[in-house]
Amino acid sequence: MVKNVLRGMSSKEFLTQFLVLFLLFTCFQISFISMGGLLNFLNRSYVERVMFYAAYYLSYAVVSISYSILTTKNFKIYNPYLWMFFAIISSLILLLFEITEYTLCSFLYVLFAGSGLGLGLPYCLSYFADHTEVKNRGRRGGIIFLLTSIVLPVFSIIYELFNLKFFSIFSLFWTIGGLILLSFFKPRKKEVEAEGRDIPFSYILTTREFYLYFVAWFIFSFIDNLEVSILKPFIQETFGEAFKALMLNLSTLVMAFSIGIVGFLIDLYGRRRTLIFGFTTLGIAYACIGINPYNIVFWYFYFLINGIALGFFTVIFVLTIWGDISPKGLREKYYAVGSFPYFFMVFVSEIIAPYVAAIPVTAAFSFASFFLFLAVIPLMYAPETLPEKIIRQRELKRYIEKAKKIREKYEKQ
């Protein structure tokens, strides 16, 4: 499998792509765990928690949009290591200040962590897209994200076993080590003079190909974050903490498995078809628990489908689709806008968390099912981003290989 992914590229090129994305996702995981640790340690109120997350996601959004604008104006301003410096500074803030006395450091931390993500996400994802082709972007992205997802739970385990102070020291050494390792690989952005024109956000948002996929992605991000606030407390109260932990582990394992195969599926059959399948099956799963949320069999079915859908949507919407529809060398704006629903909806879930408890469980899940089926409508009209020629060539290749096997079987008889 990995041999097919590496076909047509050097091992150093693949390792560079892997390292760039690996550091981005691990640094985001570190900042997310650290923010949760800070809030738990300081025991902040609801309003302060909202302000805390607002500072993080607002700094991410402002820096991400600003960086993507500047890179289209002048290719020379980008620095592949700048976002890593922000990650290092954010870790230093937790070590240099006593958080029990200076709560200002918590806001300084989220500002630098959010800014680091705002600089890193457009650069890292556009770097990956620029160094892959549409015919193999799904497979490479799936393999890279699968390998990364195996490591991400380790950070949560380290935090649970020790404390925030130790985790801050660990994160500092992790980011410094990542920066040193990245400097050895020396990632370079491809400059494409023929396509070196500025693309305004108004053009991106009004492009049919972009907004149809964006609407579907926005609906899923909203539903997923809304339902989590209802789903976890309900399962814990109804079936117990042990069952909730079992279901989350099941969903995580299934998600890792689906990540490993979805990249190959979308490079074989296309992005749109896979997305329609994911939205439809997830809508059915929500409909089942909406009909009878006290049936434990439906919950097994839901978490199985949810894990598959999360793996599908992560690889397609985070790594693949925006690279498919954006011009080479000018992809930062597409990824900055395309990743916005995921981060914005995490912030929205923090705001609405105290209020969703009043929503009846059956109504909430039926609501989710309805909107997931609704998300299929824009996908029905969205153009396929994998060229039809590539799909037909691969179908013909599979048909020829199958015909050869049948002929060999009859020749032996």
mmCIF file of C-alpha atoms in Angstrom:
data_model
loop_
_atom_site.group_PDB
_atom_site.id
_atom_site.type_symbol
_atom_site.label_atom_id
_atom_site.label_comp_id
_atom_site.label_asym_id
_atom_site.label_seq_id
_atom_site.Cartn_x
_atom_site.Cartn_y
_atom_site.Cartn_z
ATOM 1 C CA MET A 1 0.000 0.000 0.000
ATOM 2 C CA VAL A 2 2.726 2.458 0.991
ATOM 3 C CA LYS A 3 4.684 1.414 -2.117
ATOM 4 C CA ASN A 4 1.780 2.559 -4.302
ATOM 5 C CA VAL A 5 1.649 5.865 -2.446
ATOM 6 C CA LEU A 6 5.372 6.484 -2.984
ATOM 7 C CA ARG A 7 5.196 5.632 -6.687
ATOM 8 C CA GLY A 8 6.489 8.524 -8.790
ATOM 9 C CA MET A 9 8.089 10.414 -5.896
ATOM 10 C CA SER A 10 11.234 10.212 -3.772
ATOM 11 C CA SER A 11 11.083 8.976 -0.198
ATOM 12 C CA LYS A 12 12.479 12.325 0.995
ATOM 13 C CA GLU A 13 9.625 14.172 -0.721
ATOM 14 C CA PHE A 14 7.024 11.985 0.993
ATOM 15 C CA LEU A 15 8.775 12.313 4.363
ATOM 16 C CA THR A 16 8.779 16.103 3.992
ATOM 17 C CA GLN A 17 5.048 16.122 3.254
ATOM 18 C CA PHE A 18 4.462 13.824 6.207
ATOM 19 C CA LEU A 19 6.587 15.908 8.586
ATOM 20 C CA VAL A 20 4.907 19.190 7.616
ATOM 21 C CA LEU A 21 1.398 17.821 8.254
ATOM 22 C CA PHE A 22 2.483 15.746 11.258
ATOM 23 C CA LEU A 23 3.876 18.782 13.065
ATOM 24 C CA LEU A 24 0.804 20.854 12.211
ATOM 25 C CA PHE A 25 -1.678 18.331 13.632
ATOM 26 C CA THR A 26 0.415 17.476 16.704
ATOM 27 C CA CYS A 27 0.926 21.154 17.582
ATOM 28 C CA PHE A 28 -2.820 21.719 17.255
ATOM 29 C CA GLN A 29 -3.447 18.727 19.538
ATOM 30 C CA ILE A 30 -0.978 20.138 22.071
ATOM 31 C CA SER A 31 -2.645 23.562 22.091
ATOM 32 C CA PHE A 32 -6.125 22.038 22.432
ATOM 33 C CA ILE A 33 -5.074 19.883 25.405
ATOM 34 C CA SER A 34 -3.220 22.800 27.020
ATOM 35 C CA MET A 35 -6.254 25.088 26.706
ATOM 36 C CA GLY A 36 -8.458 22.495 28.374
ATOM 37 C CA GLY A 37 -5.864 22.048 31.115
ATOM 38 C CA LEU A 38 -5.656 25.795 31.727
ATOM 39 C CA LEU A 39 -9.423 26.156 31.994
ATOM 40 C CA ASN A 40 -9.731 23.221 34.378
ATOM 41 C CA PHE A 41 -6.848 24.447 36.522
ATOM 42 C CA LEU A 42 -8.122 28.027 36.753
ATOM 43 C CA ASN A 43 -11.766 26.879 37.155
ATOM 44 C CA ARG A 44 -13.135 29.593 34.904
ATOM 45 C CA SER A 45 -16.768 30.602 34.574
ATOM 46 C CA TYR A 46 -18.864 30.089 31.462
ATOM 47 C CA VAL A 47 -18.307 33.659 30.214
ATOM 48 C CA GLU A 48 -14.563 33.438 30.777
ATOM 49 C CA ARG A 49 -14.405 30.087 28.961
ATOM 50 C CA VAL A 50 -16.208 31.601 25.979
ATOM 51 C CA MET A 51 -13.796 34.559 25.968
ATOM 52 C CA PHE A 52 -10.874 32.149 26.226
ATOM 53 C CA TYR A 53 -11.917 30.151 23.184
ATOM 54 C CA ALA A 54 -12.936 33.315 21.344
ATOM 55 C CA ALA A 55 -9.406 34.694 21.733
ATOM 56 C CA TYR A 56 -7.937 31.464 20.349
ATOM 57 C CA TYR A 57 -10.189 31.066 17.317
ATOM 58 C CA LEU A 58 -10.355 34.777 16.534
ATOM 59 C CA SER A 59 -6.557 35.047 16.510
ATOM 60 C CA TYR A 60 -6.453 31.963 14.284
ATOM 61 C CA ALA A 61 -8.999 33.416 11.850
ATOM 62 C CA VAL A 62 -7.406 36.889 11.638
ATOM 63 C CA VAL A 63 -3.860 35.582 11.182
ATOM 64 C CA SER A 64 -4.912 32.835 8.759
ATOM 65 C CA ILE A 65 -6.810 35.238 6.490
ATOM 66 C CA SER A 66 -4.072 37.895 6.701
ATOM 67 C CA TYR A 67 -1.327 35.394 5.921
ATOM 68 C CA SER A 68 -3.208 33.968 2.940
ATOM 69 C CA ILE A 69 -3.666 37.486 1.529
ATOM 70 C CA LEU A 70 -0.010 38.400 1.931
ATOM 71 C CA THR A 71 1.283 35.202 0.315
ATOM 72 C CA THR A 72 -0.645 35.934 -2.881
ATOM 73 C CA LYS A 73 0.846 39.421 -2.994
ATOM 74 C CA ASN A 74 4.439 38.311 -2.635
ATOM 75 C CA PHE A 75 5.738 34.749 -2.639
ATOM 76 C CA LYS A 76 8.970 35.782 -0.937
ATOM 77 C CA ILE A 77 7.425 36.710 2.418
ATOM 78 C CA TYR A 78 6.501 33.194 3.492
ATOM 79 C CA ASN A 79 8.582 31.447 6.142
ATOM 80 C CA PRO A 80 8.057 27.698 6.645
ATOM 81 C CA TYR A 81 9.353 27.937 10.226
ATOM 82 C CA LEU A 82 7.526 31.056 11.466
ATOM 83 C CA TRP A 83 4.483 29.194 12.747
ATOM 84 C CA MET A 84 6.749 26.833 14.698
ATOM 85 C CA PHE A 85 8.300 29.820 16.501
ATOM 86 C CA PHE A 86 4.819 30.877 17.611
ATOM 87 C CA ALA A 87 4.190 27.347 18.930
ATOM 88 C CA ILE A 88 7.470 27.488 20.874
ATOM 89 C CA ILE A 89 6.621 30.897 22.344
ATOM 90 C CA SER A 90 3.194 29.679 23.462
ATOM 91 C CA SER A 91 4.834 26.760 25.325
ATOM 92 C CA LEU A 92 7.364 29.134 26.916
ATOM 93 C CA ILE A 93 4.568 31.370 28.192
ATOM 94 C CA LEU A 94 3.212 28.550 30.354
ATOM 95 C CA LEU A 95 6.670 27.937 31.794
ATOM 96 C CA LEU A 96 7.753 31.537 32.424
ATOM 97 C CA PHE A 97 4.569 32.661 34.174
ATOM 98 C CA GLU A 98 2.970 31.299 37.317
ATOM 99 C CA ILE A 99 -0.569 30.587 36.133
ATOM 100 C CA THR A 100 -2.012 30.702 39.655
ATOM 101 C CA GLU A 101 -0.984 34.378 39.962
ATOM 102 C CA TYR A 102 -1.003 35.736 36.403
ATOM 103 C CA THR A 103 -4.139 34.689 34.582
ATOM 104 C CA LEU A 104 -3.143 37.055 31.784
ATOM 105 C CA CYS A 105 -0.683 34.397 30.631
ATOM 106 C CA SER A 106 -3.595 32.114 29.726
ATOM 107 C CA PHE A 107 -4.854 34.694 27.212
ATOM 108 C CA LEU A 108 -1.312 35.306 25.954
ATOM 109 C CA TYR A 109 -1.008 31.573 25.435
ATOM 110 C CA VAL A 110 -4.176 31.263 23.357
ATOM 111 C CA LEU A 111 -3.240 34.330 21.290
ATOM 112 C CA PHE A 112 0.150 32.899 20.349
ATOM 113 C CA ALA A 113 -1.172 29.349 19.927
ATOM 114 C CA GLY A 114 -4.046 30.563 17.737
ATOM 115 C CA SER A 115 -1.726 32.769 15.696
ATOM 116 C CA GLY A 116 0.672 29.867 15.211
ATOM 117 C CA LEU A 117 -2.170 27.726 13.900
ATOM 118 C CA GLY A 118 -3.294 30.604 11.658
ATOM 119 C CA LEU A 119 0.171 30.784 10.115
ATOM 120 C CA GLY A 120 0.757 27.044 9.957
ATOM 121 C CA LEU A 121 -2.498 25.702 8.589
ATOM 122 C CA PRO A 122 -2.624 27.580 5.242
ATOM 123 C CA TYR A 123 1.082 27.032 4.651
ATOM 124 C CA CYS A 124 1.228 23.324 5.582
ATOM 125 C CA LEU A 125 -1.929 22.275 3.744
ATOM 126 C CA SER A 126 -1.097 24.295 0.628
ATOM 127 C CA TYR A 127 2.431 22.839 0.693
ATOM 128 C CA PHE A 128 0.949 19.341 0.717
ATOM 129 C CA ALA A 129 -1.455 20.160 -2.134
ATOM 130 C CA ASP A 130 1.267 21.820 -4.236
ATOM 131 C CA HIS A 131 3.476 18.726 -3.965
ATOM 132 C CA THR A 132 0.777 16.194 -4.843
ATOM 133 C CA GLU A 133 -1.356 15.551 -7.901
ATOM 134 C CA VAL A 134 -5.121 15.265 -8.016
ATOM 135 C CA LYS A 135 -4.906 11.564 -8.927
ATOM 136 C CA ASN A 136 -2.964 10.595 -5.780
ATOM 137 C CA ARG A 137 -3.741 13.385 -3.278
ATOM 138 C CA GLY A 138 -6.349 11.297 -1.465
ATOM 139 C CA ARG A 139 -4.100 8.277 -0.976
ATOM 140 C CA ARG A 140 -1.137 10.281 0.287
ATOM 141 C CA GLY A 141 -3.311 12.389 2.539
ATOM 142 C CA GLY A 142 -5.021 9.297 3.954
ATOM 143 C CA ILE A 143 -1.740 7.528 4.729
ATOM 144 C CA ILE A 144 -0.219 10.635 6.332
ATOM 145 C CA PHE A 145 -3.285 11.331 8.458
ATOM 146 C CA LEU A 146 -3.554 7.664 9.488
ATOM 147 C CA LEU A 147 0.057 7.628 10.713
ATOM 148 C CA THR A 148 -0.515 10.923 12.510
ATOM 149 C CA SER A 149 -3.774 9.803 14.161
ATOM 150 C CA ILE A 150 -1.930 6.872 15.749
ATOM 151 C CA VAL A 151 0.337 9.323 17.622
ATOM 152 C CA LEU A 152 -2.245 11.961 18.633
ATOM 153 C CA PRO A 153 -3.783 9.977 21.549
ATOM 154 C CA VAL A 154 -0.325 9.756 23.126
ATOM 155 C CA PHE A 155 -0.464 13.467 23.964
ATOM 156 C CA SER A 156 -3.712 13.037 25.896
ATOM 157 C CA ILE A 157 -2.216 10.080 27.774
ATOM 158 C CA ILE A 158 0.871 12.111 28.744
ATOM 159 C CA TYR A 159 -1.321 14.941 30.056
ATOM 160 C CA GLU A 160 -3.515 12.548 32.064
ATOM 161 C CA LEU A 161 -0.520 10.739 33.595
ATOM 162 C CA PHE A 162 1.322 13.886 34.673
ATOM 163 C CA ASN A 163 0.175 17.512 34.937
ATOM 164 C CA LEU A 164 -0.058 20.736 32.947
ATOM 165 C CA LYS A 165 3.423 21.909 33.958
ATOM 166 C CA PHE A 166 5.060 18.695 32.781
ATOM 167 C CA PHE A 167 2.976 18.739 29.621
ATOM 168 C CA SER A 168 4.163 22.304 28.922
ATOM 169 C CA ILE A 169 7.798 21.190 29.238
ATOM 170 C CA PHE A 170 7.086 18.230 26.974
ATOM 171 C CA SER A 171 5.363 20.432 24.386
ATOM 172 C CA LEU A 172 8.301 22.870 24.411
ATOM 173 C CA PHE A 173 10.824 20.122 23.656
ATOM 174 C CA TRP A 174 8.446 18.624 21.088
ATOM 175 C CA THR A 175 8.089 21.861 19.123
ATOM 176 C CA ILE A 176 11.809 22.680 19.323
ATOM 177 C CA GLY A 177 12.667 19.165 18.138
ATOM 178 C CA GLY A 178 10.111 19.481 15.342
ATOM 179 C CA LEU A 179 11.583 22.802 14.229
ATOM 180 C CA ILE A 180 15.107 21.341 14.131
ATOM 181 C CA LEU A 181 13.937 18.280 12.208
ATOM 182 C CA LEU A 182 11.950 20.423 9.767
ATOM 183 C CA SER A 183 15.038 22.562 9.077
ATOM 184 C CA PHE A 184 16.897 19.464 7.853
ATOM 185 C CA PHE A 185 14.210 18.691 5.264
ATOM 186 C CA LYS A 186 13.974 22.350 4.144
ATOM 187 C CA PRO A 187 10.449 22.448 2.667
ATOM 188 C CA ARG A 188 10.138 24.883 -0.225
ATOM 189 C CA LYS A 189 6.965 26.365 -1.664
ATOM 190 C CA LYS A 190 6.503 25.935 -5.400
ATOM 191 C CA GLU A 191 6.313 29.246 -7.204
ATOM 192 C CA VAL A 192 4.164 29.125 -10.329
ATOM 193 C CA GLU A 193 4.559 32.274 -12.379
ATOM 194 C CA ALA A 194 1.895 31.306 -14.919
ATOM 195 C CA GLU A 195 -0.712 31.126 -12.173
ATOM 196 C CA GLY A 196 0.798 33.832 -10.010
ATOM 197 C CA ARG A 197 -2.239 36.070 -9.948
ATOM 198 C CA ASP A 198 -4.172 37.235 -6.934
ATOM 199 C CA ILE A 199 -7.562 35.597 -6.301
ATOM 200 C CA PRO A 200 -9.979 37.680 -4.171
ATOM 201 C CA PHE A 201 -12.056 36.006 -1.472
ATOM 202 C CA SER A 202 -15.223 37.194 -3.208
ATOM 203 C CA TYR A 203 -14.290 35.105 -6.244
ATOM 204 C CA ILE A 204 -13.543 32.014 -4.130
ATOM 205 C CA LEU A 205 -16.787 32.201 -2.158
ATOM 206 C CA THR A 206 -18.940 32.699 -5.243
ATOM 207 C CA THR A 207 -17.331 29.918 -7.261
ATOM 208 C CA ARG A 208 -19.943 27.172 -7.720
ATOM 209 C CA GLU A 209 -17.434 24.392 -7.200
ATOM 210 C CA PHE A 210 -16.256 25.886 -3.900
ATOM 211 C CA TYR A 211 -19.484 26.958 -2.211
ATOM 212 C CA LEU A 212 -21.372 23.735 -2.906
ATOM 213 C CA TYR A 213 -18.746 21.680 -1.079
ATOM 214 C CA PHE A 214 -18.347 24.426 1.546
ATOM 215 C CA VAL A 215 -22.077 24.386 2.404
ATOM 216 C CA ALA A 216 -22.019 20.617 2.947
ATOM 217 C CA TRP A 217 -18.893 20.910 5.104
ATOM 218 C CA PHE A 218 -20.454 23.773 7.104
ATOM 219 C CA ILE A 219 -23.620 21.767 7.815
ATOM 220 C CA PHE A 220 -21.662 18.726 8.984
ATOM 221 C CA SER A 221 -19.381 20.803 11.250
ATOM 222 C CA PHE A 222 -22.394 22.479 12.838
ATOM 223 C CA ILE A 223 -24.329 19.247 13.395
ATOM 224 C CA ASP A 224 -21.305 17.332 14.682
ATOM 225 C CA ASN A 225 -20.385 19.952 17.303
ATOM 226 C CA LEU A 226 -24.007 20.564 18.296
ATOM 227 C CA GLU A 227 -24.811 16.902 18.818
ATOM 228 C CA VAL A 228 -21.658 16.180 20.836
ATOM 229 C CA SER A 229 -22.921 18.535 23.542
ATOM 230 C CA ILE A 230 -26.132 16.472 23.748
ATOM 231 C CA LEU A 231 -24.820 13.011 22.980
ATOM 232 C CA LYS A 232 -22.121 12.590 25.654
ATOM 233 C CA PRO A 233 -24.233 13.623 28.694
ATOM 234 C CA PHE A 234 -27.179 11.523 27.485
ATOM 235 C CA ILE A 235 -25.099 8.358 27.027
ATOM 236 C CA GLN A 236 -23.414 8.809 30.381
ATOM 237 C CA GLU A 237 -26.706 9.281 32.226
ATOM 238 C CA THR A 238 -28.527 6.494 30.365
ATOM 239 C CA PHE A 239 -25.903 3.772 29.877
ATOM 240 C CA GLY A 240 -23.086 4.793 32.229
ATOM 241 C CA GLU A 241 -19.530 6.089 31.957
ATOM 242 C CA ALA A 242 -18.071 2.705 30.965
ATOM 243 C CA PHE A 243 -20.373 2.413 27.946
ATOM 244 C CA LYS A 244 -19.574 5.987 26.871
ATOM 245 C CA ALA A 245 -15.831 5.252 27.015
ATOM 246 C CA LEU A 246 -16.347 2.011 25.066
ATOM 247 C CA MET A 247 -18.319 3.769 22.334
ATOM 248 C CA LEU A 248 -15.768 6.582 21.998
ATOM 249 C CA ASN A 249 -12.955 4.039 21.694
ATOM 250 C CA LEU A 250 -14.953 2.103 19.099
ATOM 251 C CA SER A 251 -15.576 5.250 17.070
ATOM 252 C CA THR A 252 -11.880 6.195 17.269
ATOM 253 C CA LEU A 253 -10.738 2.764 16.066
ATOM 254 C CA VAL A 254 -13.238 2.751 13.206
ATOM 255 C CA MET A 255 -12.206 6.295 12.271
ATOM 256 C CA ALA A 256 -8.536 5.227 12.078
ATOM 257 C CA PHE A 257 -9.502 2.278 9.857
ATOM 258 C CA SER A 258 -11.646 4.438 7.569
ATOM 259 C CA ILE A 259 -8.855 7.022 7.244
ATOM 260 C CA GLY A 260 -6.603 4.260 5.953
ATOM 261 C CA ILE A 261 -8.999 3.278 3.149
ATOM 262 C CA VAL A 262 -10.841 6.485 2.240
ATOM 263 C CA GLY A 263 -7.814 7.981 0.471
ATOM 264 C CA PHE A 264 -7.746 5.049 -1.939
ATOM 265 C CA LEU A 265 -11.524 5.126 -2.416
ATOM 266 C CA ILE A 266 -11.670 8.810 -3.348
ATOM 267 C CA ASP A 267 -8.777 8.397 -5.784
ATOM 268 C CA LEU A 268 -10.602 5.483 -7.418
ATOM 269 C CA TYR A 269 -14.257 6.523 -7.401
ATOM 270 C CA GLY A 270 -14.113 10.277 -6.845
ATOM 271 C CA ARG A 271 -14.700 12.666 -3.952
ATOM 272 C CA ARG A 272 -18.369 13.513 -4.511
ATOM 273 C CA ARG A 273 -19.654 9.937 -4.558
ATOM 274 C CA THR A 274 -17.828 9.094 -1.334
ATOM 275 C CA LEU A 275 -19.161 12.215 0.391
ATOM 276 C CA ILE A 276 -22.761 11.455 -0.614
ATOM 277 C CA PHE A 277 -22.379 7.957 0.802
ATOM 278 C CA GLY A 278 -20.919 9.360 4.053
ATOM 279 C CA PHE A 279 -23.658 11.957 4.577
ATOM 280 C CA THR A 280 -26.457 9.527 3.745
ATOM 281 C CA THR A 281 -25.290 6.734 6.048
ATOM 282 C CA LEU A 282 -24.603 9.163 8.907
ATOM 283 C CA GLY A 283 -28.084 10.643 8.437
ATOM 284 C CA ILE A 284 -29.566 7.136 8.696
ATOM 285 C CA ALA A 285 -27.581 6.494 11.885
ATOM 286 C CA TYR A 286 -28.915 9.694 13.473
ATOM 287 C CA ALA A 287 -32.439 8.781 12.346
ATOM 288 C CA CYS A 288 -32.179 5.409 14.116
ATOM 289 C CA ILE A 289 -31.191 6.845 17.486
ATOM 290 C CA GLY A 290 -33.748 9.603 16.979
ATOM 291 C CA ILE A 291 -36.492 6.967 16.727
ATOM 292 C CA ASN A 292 -35.345 5.048 19.814
ATOM 293 C CA PRO A 293 -32.383 6.576 21.714
ATOM 294 C CA TYR A 294 -32.703 3.932 24.491
ATOM 295 C CA ASN A 295 -31.973 0.991 22.177
ATOM 296 C CA ILE A 296 -28.329 0.041 22.735
ATOM 297 C CA VAL A 297 -28.090 -1.698 19.337
ATOM 298 C CA PHE A 298 -28.764 1.607 17.569
ATOM 299 C CA TRP A 299 -25.902 3.209 19.483
ATOM 300 C CA TYR A 300 -23.450 0.552 18.306
ATOM 301 C CA PHE A 301 -24.640 1.193 14.764
ATOM 302 C CA TYR A 302 -24.376 4.970 15.213
ATOM 303 C CA PHE A 303 -20.814 4.976 16.547
ATOM 304 C CA LEU A 304 -19.699 2.549 13.835
ATOM 305 C CA ILE A 305 -21.099 4.792 11.083
ATOM 306 C CA ASN A 306 -19.941 7.964 12.844
ATOM 307 C CA GLY A 307 -16.353 6.694 12.967
ATOM 308 C CA ILE A 308 -16.414 5.874 9.256
ATOM 309 C CA ALA A 309 -17.939 9.255 8.366
ATOM 310 C CA LEU A 310 -15.438 11.214 10.479
ATOM 311 C CA GLY A 311 -12.552 9.484 8.725
ATOM 312 C CA PHE A 312 -14.087 10.181 5.320
ATOM 313 C CA PHE A 313 -14.848 13.843 5.975
ATOM 314 C CA THR A 314 -11.478 14.571 7.607
ATOM 315 C CA VAL A 315 -9.428 13.303 4.686
ATOM 316 C CA ILE A 316 -11.684 14.857 2.027
ATOM 317 C CA PHE A 317 -12.540 18.239 3.540
ATOM 318 C CA VAL A 318 -9.313 18.957 5.427
ATOM 319 C CA LEU A 319 -6.658 17.607 3.051
ATOM 320 C CA THR A 320 -8.098 16.947 -0.391
ATOM 321 C CA ILE A 321 -11.008 18.911 -1.794
ATOM 322 C CA TRP A 322 -9.649 22.482 -1.442
ATOM 323 C CA GLY A 323 -6.397 21.415 -3.059
ATOM 324 C CA ASP A 324 -8.346 19.926 -5.976
ATOM 325 C CA ILE A 325 -10.251 23.114 -6.809
ATOM 326 C CA SER A 326 -7.487 25.676 -6.162
ATOM 327 C CA PRO A 327 -4.702 26.703 -8.576
ATOM 328 C CA LYS A 328 -1.186 25.556 -7.791
ATOM 329 C CA GLY A 329 0.841 28.124 -5.862
ATOM 330 C CA LEU A 330 -2.266 30.079 -4.747
ATOM 331 C CA ARG A 331 -3.948 27.663 -2.374
ATOM 332 C CA GLU A 332 -3.579 29.454 0.980
ATOM 333 C CA LYS A 333 -6.863 31.370 0.682
ATOM 334 C CA TYR A 334 -8.804 28.230 -0.239
ATOM 335 C CA TYR A 335 -7.502 26.332 2.787
ATOM 336 C CA ALA A 336 -7.933 29.339 5.099
ATOM 337 C CA VAL A 337 -11.610 29.647 4.172
ATOM 338 C CA GLY A 338 -12.231 25.914 3.737
ATOM 339 C CA SER A 339 -10.986 25.067 7.245
ATOM 340 C CA PHE A 340 -13.041 27.853 8.839
ATOM 341 C CA PRO A 341 -16.236 25.812 9.558
ATOM 342 C CA TYR A 342 -14.367 23.214 11.607
ATOM 343 C CA PHE A 343 -12.699 25.708 13.956
ATOM 344 C CA PHE A 344 -15.594 28.156 14.081
ATOM 345 C CA MET A 345 -18.089 25.452 15.012
ATOM 346 C CA VAL A 346 -15.908 24.229 17.884
ATOM 347 C CA PHE A 347 -16.187 27.758 19.283
ATOM 348 C CA VAL A 348 -19.949 27.811 18.658
ATOM 349 C CA SER A 349 -20.350 24.533 20.559
ATOM 350 C CA GLU A 350 -18.750 26.168 23.606
ATOM 351 C CA ILE A 351 -21.261 29.011 23.445
ATOM 352 C CA ILE A 352 -24.388 26.881 23.075
ATOM 353 C CA ALA A 353 -23.326 24.024 25.391
ATOM 354 C CA PRO A 354 -25.397 25.237 28.421
ATOM 355 C CA TYR A 355 -28.524 25.708 26.290
ATOM 356 C CA VAL A 356 -28.691 22.518 24.229
ATOM 357 C CA ALA A 357 -29.462 20.466 27.331
ATOM 358 C CA ALA A 358 -33.025 21.804 27.156
ATOM 359 C CA ILE A 359 -33.556 20.247 23.703
ATOM 360 C CA PRO A 360 -35.384 16.862 23.804
ATOM 361 C CA VAL A 361 -33.067 14.034 22.794
ATOM 362 C CA THR A 362 -35.316 12.574 20.098
ATOM 363 C CA ALA A 363 -35.872 16.020 18.578
ATOM 364 C CA ALA A 364 -32.136 16.788 18.578
ATOM 365 C CA PHE A 365 -31.173 13.594 16.765
ATOM 366 C CA SER A 366 -34.042 13.877 14.288
ATOM 367 C CA PHE A 367 -32.951 17.454 13.646
ATOM 368 C CA ALA A 368 -29.410 16.230 12.928
ATOM 369 C CA SER A 369 -30.681 13.532 10.577
ATOM 370 C CA PHE A 370 -32.763 16.042 8.623
ATOM 371 C CA PHE A 371 -29.893 18.470 8.086
ATOM 372 C CA LEU A 372 -27.428 15.746 7.124
ATOM 373 C CA PHE A 373 -29.811 14.583 4.405
ATOM 374 C CA LEU A 374 -30.186 18.256 3.447
ATOM 375 C CA ALA A 375 -26.390 18.496 3.053
ATOM 376 C CA VAL A 376 -26.574 15.906 0.283
ATOM 377 C CA ILE A 377 -28.483 18.355 -1.964
ATOM 378 C CA PRO A 378 -25.528 20.688 -2.726
ATOM 379 C CA LEU A 379 -23.329 17.634 -3.275
ATOM 380 C CA MET A 380 -25.764 16.388 -5.931
ATOM 381 C CA TYR A 381 -25.053 19.545 -7.939
ATOM 382 C CA ALA A 382 -21.347 19.809 -7.112
ATOM 383 C CA PRO A 383 -18.930 18.856 -9.892
ATOM 384 C CA GLU A 384 -16.563 15.944 -9.312
ATOM 385 C CA THR A 385 -13.042 17.271 -8.629
ATOM 386 C CA LEU A 386 -11.311 14.057 -9.691
ATOM 387 C CA PRO A 387 -11.135 14.202 -13.515
ATOM 388 C CA GLU A 388 -13.497 11.782 -15.263
ATOM 389 C CA LYS A 389 -10.610 10.614 -17.458
ATOM 390 C CA ILE A 390 -8.703 9.311 -14.411
ATOM 391 C CA ILE A 391 -11.781 7.485 -13.075
ATOM 392 C CA ARG A 392 -12.414 5.800 -16.445
ATOM 393 C CA GLN A 393 -8.747 4.814 -16.848
ATOM 394 C CA ARG A 394 -8.721 3.128 -13.451
ATOM 395 C CA GLU A 395 -12.025 1.382 -14.124
ATOM 396 C CA LEU A 396 -10.624 0.079 -17.419
ATOM 397 C CA LYS A 397 -7.439 -1.064 -15.690
ATOM 398 C CA ARG A 398 -9.453 -3.009 -13.081
ATOM 399 C CA TYR A 399 -11.574 -4.566 -15.849
ATOM 400 C CA ILE A 400 -8.478 -5.675 -17.800
ATOM 401 C CA GLU A 401 -6.875 -7.171 -14.676
ATOM 402 C CA LYS A 402 -10.087 -9.039 -13.880
ATOM 403 C CA ALA A 403 -10.325 -10.330 -17.465
ATOM 404 C CA LYS A 404 -6.711 -11.575 -17.297
ATOM 405 C CA LYS A 405 -7.415 -13.508 -14.105
ATOM 406 C CA ILE A 406 -10.495 -15.128 -15.659
ATOM 407 C CA ARG A 407 -8.521 -16.092 -18.778
ATOM 408 C CA GLU A 408 -5.672 -17.573 -16.699
ATOM 409 C CA LYS A 409 -8.208 -19.552 -14.685
ATOM 410 C CA TYR A 410 -9.747 -21.146 -17.806
ATOM 411 C CA GLU A 411 -6.344 -21.767 -19.406
ATOM 412 C CA LYS A 412 -5.272 -23.793 -16.353
ATOM 413 C CA GLN A 413 -8.472 -25.870 -16.595
#
